[in-house]
Amino acid sequence: MTEATALADLIHEFVLTVRDARVTIFCMSLISSLDISSLDVQPRRAFQPRRKASEPVVTSTGWDWMLREAAVGGSDVEKVIAAWNRRREASLKDRWPLILSRMKSFVHRRMYTVTLSEIDDVLLGTDKPFGGTDGRDSKHGFLHNATTPSPINLILHSLMERLGRIPFWQDFEAYLRQHPLVLLSSIAAYTGLPLEKFQGDWLDFDIGRALRFRLATAYNSFIRELHLRAALAERHGVFIYHHFLLDAEFKIDFTFRDIAIELYLVNENFKDDNDSGRKLRCFDVNPGRDVEVVSFKLRHDAKLYDKPWLIEDSDIERTADNLLSGKVTHPRKPVF
């Protein structure tokens, strides 16, 4: 080994030693700057998709999808649809075949792209749906017994597909006035009042106030359901699906895998677990299907809170956990 080579090796070894020392000092400094105790704290739940890898992502739900889902619950689907057909045909006469055809061709798409940010924008921008009406107004005219050409829920979903966005209350009201055959003409015929009466200010007469209250209730439910779907998807990776007729005739607001989901307002006029009240529950209609009930209570400050109130975050998280674990509110009835 020459003297030059020996000197070069010595310099190289010195450089490595200095580099390693710097790395060691840097690492020790970094470690000492960490709050090690904080590593024991469980972080807040972040979004983690929890869909099974084999589960397809559904981006649209139409008539055929609805029929398959309705059959899961053990209902006699053909019998239910036939009875629904007879009721509407008797009420709507010659108009019914065209309406039925349009219903069968309708597909839910836009709701599956609705985001929580969009919901926030609607809550900020919408006019007040109730307009000062309350539950006492609902008793005028017995409008809950009136048959409309389409379920109000379908009208709202159809309007959302047309607009490409969530409708504000003012969009909904304007649409009904511009297209009276969609709903107002049927309400006029049911009440015996002239259609022109319903083209004016609904707040000026008792039955008009009842109509405003019914429509506002439907609008608020529509927003609440969109929010629940978006929150479960964005925050918990849980994807739920809807069809207007599953809601109207089978009392299923959403489905998740083989589980039916029912949003339930705790109200003395609705049917409870003891079968009191007037409204059929999802588990009554679908005995062969697990049912998860998402309950919420009527707000006592409803007069001052004239905008949709939403399912609480804690209840949404509980719903996500129940759906994923299968530990639902009402397990399916055993078949012997």
XYZ file of C-alpha atoms in Angstrom:
336
model
C 0.000 0.000 0.000
C 1.388 3.368 -0.978
C 1.479 6.304 1.394
C -1.118 8.127 -0.752
C -3.504 5.140 -0.655
C -3.208 4.834 3.115
C -3.954 8.539 3.517
C -7.028 8.253 1.255
C -8.397 5.316 3.278
C -7.869 7.248 6.503
C -9.752 10.273 5.156
C -12.643 8.055 3.930
C -12.963 6.398 7.332
C -12.995 9.803 9.022
C -15.787 11.070 6.716
C -17.939 8.006 7.439
C -17.413 8.431 11.170
C -18.431 12.106 11.049
C -21.456 11.293 8.872
C -22.638 8.523 11.202
C -22.168 10.812 14.197
C -24.285 13.511 12.543
C -27.014 11.013 11.705
C -26.942 9.718 15.279
C -27.125 13.238 16.722
C -29.981 14.117 14.344
C -31.961 10.985 15.238
C -31.443 11.531 18.974
C -32.593 15.121 18.600
C -35.679 14.020 16.646
C -36.594 11.349 19.196
C -36.191 13.755 22.107
C -38.515 16.245 20.396
C -41.366 13.700 20.158
C -44.076 13.552 22.815
C -43.840 9.782 23.234
C -46.835 9.677 25.579
C -49.037 11.004 22.773
C -48.415 7.814 20.799
C -50.548 5.924 23.321
C -53.589 8.104 22.613
C -56.097 6.547 20.213
C -56.555 8.848 17.207
C -60.022 10.004 16.192
C -61.728 7.704 13.742
C -60.695 8.611 10.228
C -62.443 7.577 7.048
C -61.660 3.963 6.288
C -63.680 2.271 3.538
C -65.217 -0.802 5.094
C -66.904 -2.254 2.041
C -66.049 -5.855 1.331
C -63.605 -6.158 -1.534
C -66.113 -8.354 -3.385
C -69.005 -5.901 -2.966
C -69.885 -4.049 -6.155
C -70.305 -0.286 -5.929
C -73.876 0.552 -6.946
C -74.156 3.898 -8.722
C -77.816 3.716 -9.793
C -80.992 2.027 -8.592
C -84.017 1.465 -10.811
C -87.214 -0.574 -11.016
C -85.634 -4.025 -11.466
C -83.240 -3.386 -8.582
C -86.232 -2.407 -6.433
C -88.103 -5.643 -7.215
C -85.090 -7.767 -6.258
C -84.594 -5.876 -3.001
C -88.292 -6.048 -2.090
C -88.238 -9.834 -2.440
C -85.457 -10.175 0.153
C -87.798 -9.219 2.992
C -90.247 -12.059 2.489
C -93.019 -9.853 1.091
C -95.302 -11.106 -1.650
C -93.953 -8.526 -4.072
C -96.398 -9.251 -6.891
C -99.344 -8.926 -4.521
C -98.099 -5.648 -3.053
C -97.417 -4.127 -6.476
C -100.804 -5.299 -7.805
C -102.643 -3.709 -4.868
C -100.676 -0.492 -5.343
C -101.575 -0.534 -9.054
C -105.297 -0.948 -8.325
C -105.385 1.921 -5.826
C -103.661 4.339 -8.143
C -105.599 3.271 -11.219
C -108.863 3.813 -9.361
C -107.786 7.313 -8.377
C -105.921 8.462 -11.474
C -107.980 6.687 -14.162
C -106.622 7.173 -17.695
C -103.555 9.063 -16.472
C -102.184 6.082 -14.571
C -100.623 3.997 -17.425
C -98.398 6.899 -18.504
C -97.451 7.742 -14.913
C -96.643 4.092 -14.192
C -94.474 3.886 -17.300
C -92.486 6.919 -16.187
C -92.113 5.522 -12.685
C -90.736 2.259 -14.048
C -88.198 4.117 -16.170
C -86.995 6.378 -13.349
C -83.480 5.687 -12.036
C -81.860 7.171 -8.922
C -78.372 8.385 -9.836
C -77.633 11.864 -8.509
C -78.225 10.955 -4.867
C -75.183 8.660 -4.946
C -72.885 11.589 -5.702
C -74.337 14.006 -3.123
C -71.673 15.177 -0.659
C -71.844 16.561 2.857
C -70.538 19.849 1.485
C -73.540 20.073 -0.828
C -75.882 19.417 2.090
C -74.250 22.293 4.008
C -74.772 24.611 1.028
C -78.465 23.694 0.837
C -79.028 24.268 4.549
C -77.496 27.740 4.166
C -79.309 28.673 0.957
C -82.793 27.214 1.215
C -85.863 29.242 2.123
C -87.737 28.136 5.225
C -89.819 25.090 4.240
C -92.528 25.343 6.921
C -93.051 29.077 6.565
C -94.583 29.332 10.019
C -96.872 26.297 9.780
C -96.805 23.614 12.457
C -98.419 20.317 13.398
C -101.744 21.943 14.174
C -102.081 23.006 10.538
C -101.712 19.409 9.368
C -105.164 18.536 10.719
C -107.015 20.630 8.126
C -108.465 18.800 5.136
C -107.120 15.313 6.004
C -104.540 15.677 3.247
C -102.624 12.623 4.476
C -105.408 10.564 2.841
C -105.084 12.267 -0.551
C -103.635 10.208 -3.411
C -101.138 12.137 -5.494
C -99.973 11.033 -8.959
C -96.475 10.342 -7.652
C -95.039 9.952 -4.151
C -93.686 13.317 -3.023
C -90.333 11.631 -2.438
C -90.198 10.698 -6.128
C -91.048 14.268 -7.173
C -88.079 15.534 -5.170
C -85.682 12.905 -6.511
C -86.872 13.536 -10.070
C -86.346 17.266 -9.615
C -82.821 16.616 -8.312
C -82.039 14.554 -11.426
C -83.383 17.358 -13.653
C -81.415 20.100 -11.892
C -78.256 18.059 -11.407
C -78.102 19.315 -7.811
C -80.073 19.186 -4.575
C -83.175 21.375 -4.934
C -83.749 24.199 -2.476
C -87.221 24.493 -0.978
C -87.903 27.399 -3.354
C -87.003 25.178 -6.337
C -89.476 22.559 -5.129
C -92.299 25.038 -4.562
C -91.743 26.744 -7.929
C -91.695 23.395 -9.732
C -95.038 22.347 -8.218
C -96.647 25.636 -9.201
C -95.278 25.475 -12.745
C -96.439 21.860 -13.204
C -99.799 21.596 -11.385
C -100.585 18.157 -12.825
C -97.695 16.730 -10.807
C -99.528 17.336 -7.518
C -101.649 20.479 -7.090
C -104.473 19.470 -9.425
C -104.961 16.218 -7.496
C -105.035 18.091 -4.175
C -107.583 20.517 -5.620
C -109.794 17.655 -6.827
C -109.525 15.883 -3.454
C -110.467 18.980 -1.447
C -113.092 20.308 -3.865
C -111.342 23.679 -4.043
C -110.452 25.346 -7.373
C -106.906 24.843 -8.614
C -106.458 28.631 -8.688
C -106.685 28.613 -4.912
C -103.536 26.450 -4.722
C -101.736 28.653 -7.227
C -101.895 31.476 -4.686
C -100.293 31.798 -1.264
C -100.727 28.541 0.645
C -100.401 30.355 3.950
C -103.604 32.339 3.328
C -106.089 29.498 3.950
C -106.331 26.478 6.236
C -106.000 23.692 3.660
C -103.186 25.592 1.971
C -101.347 25.689 5.293
C -101.930 21.951 5.686
C -100.452 21.422 2.225
C -97.443 23.604 3.065
C -96.831 21.610 6.243
C -97.092 18.259 4.415
C -94.742 19.329 1.629
C -92.250 20.880 4.058
C -92.205 17.676 6.085
C -91.486 15.671 2.928
C -88.745 18.096 1.865
C -87.053 17.944 5.254
C -87.173 14.130 5.206
C -85.603 14.178 1.737
C -82.674 16.306 2.953
C -82.282 14.187 6.098
C -82.040 10.999 4.039
C -79.500 12.504 1.631
C -77.402 13.600 4.602
C -77.503 10.152 6.224
C -76.386 8.444 3.018
C -73.565 10.939 2.424
C -72.373 10.822 6.053
C -72.257 7.013 6.132
C -70.328 6.957 2.855
C -67.865 9.789 3.518
C -67.173 9.243 7.211
C -67.570 5.497 7.601
C -67.201 3.922 4.160
C -70.707 2.430 4.441
C -72.744 2.625 1.216
C -76.544 2.427 1.417
C -79.119 2.427 -1.389
C -82.633 3.736 -2.000
C -85.649 3.451 -4.271
C -88.781 5.558 -3.962
C -91.153 2.558 -4.118
C -89.242 0.560 -1.525
C -89.867 3.572 0.684
C -93.516 4.102 -0.265
C -94.802 0.518 -0.274
C -92.277 -1.629 1.608
C -91.338 0.921 4.306
C -87.617 0.552 3.492
C -85.770 3.871 3.430
C -82.418 2.305 2.494
C -80.776 -1.078 2.099
C -77.323 -2.258 3.106
C -76.448 -5.764 1.920
C -79.452 -7.787 3.147
C -80.359 -5.280 5.868
C -83.282 -2.877 5.540
C -82.893 0.573 7.114
C -85.806 2.558 8.505
C -85.591 6.198 9.566
C -88.132 6.516 12.335
C -89.521 9.680 13.888
C -90.570 8.904 17.448
C -94.161 10.154 17.362
C -97.318 9.024 19.124
C -99.135 8.905 15.768
C -96.663 6.373 14.386
C -96.618 2.674 15.076
C -94.287 1.582 17.865
C -92.948 -1.786 18.972
C -96.229 -2.497 20.752
C -98.208 -2.010 17.533
C -99.917 1.170 18.693
C -100.341 4.068 16.288
C -101.250 4.222 12.625
C -98.049 3.796 10.611
C -96.753 0.363 9.629
C -93.149 -0.294 10.531
C -90.482 -1.749 8.265
C -90.149 -4.944 10.316
C -93.924 -5.530 10.003
C -93.753 -5.483 6.222
C -90.405 -7.302 5.912
C -90.415 -10.091 8.523
C -87.746 -12.063 6.668
C -85.194 -9.267 6.690
C -82.922 -7.782 9.339
C -83.972 -4.191 10.035
C -81.855 -1.396 11.454
C -83.956 1.445 12.869
C -82.431 4.928 12.920
C -84.623 6.795 15.402
C -84.834 10.533 15.893
C -87.162 12.633 18.009
C -89.461 15.486 17.105
C -87.786 18.751 18.013
C -89.633 20.763 20.626
C -88.231 23.952 19.116
C -89.610 23.104 15.662
C -91.379 26.472 15.341
C -88.041 28.250 15.581
C -86.068 25.609 13.712
C -87.571 25.986 10.268
C -85.039 23.950 8.327
C -84.271 20.221 8.062
C -82.862 18.720 11.226
C -80.438 15.894 10.667
C -79.535 12.599 12.311
C -76.963 13.190 15.063
C -73.352 12.211 14.322
C -73.301 9.773 17.244
C -76.401 8.011 15.913
C -74.866 7.802 12.440
C -71.722 6.236 13.882
C -73.821 3.736 15.852
C -75.762 2.911 12.688
C -72.530 2.260 10.771
C -71.263 -0.071 13.498
C -74.585 -1.947 13.654
C -74.758 -2.396 9.899
C -71.210 -3.704 9.669
C -71.501 -6.014 12.670
C -74.985 -7.270 11.791
C -76.185 -6.492 15.324
C -79.311 -4.730 14.092
C -82.288 -3.310 15.966
C -84.753 -5.922 14.707
C -83.296 -9.268 13.568
C -85.351 -11.151 11.019
C -88.017 -13.492 12.309
C -86.984 -17.154 12.228
C -88.610 -19.396 9.627
C -89.670 -22.856 10.861
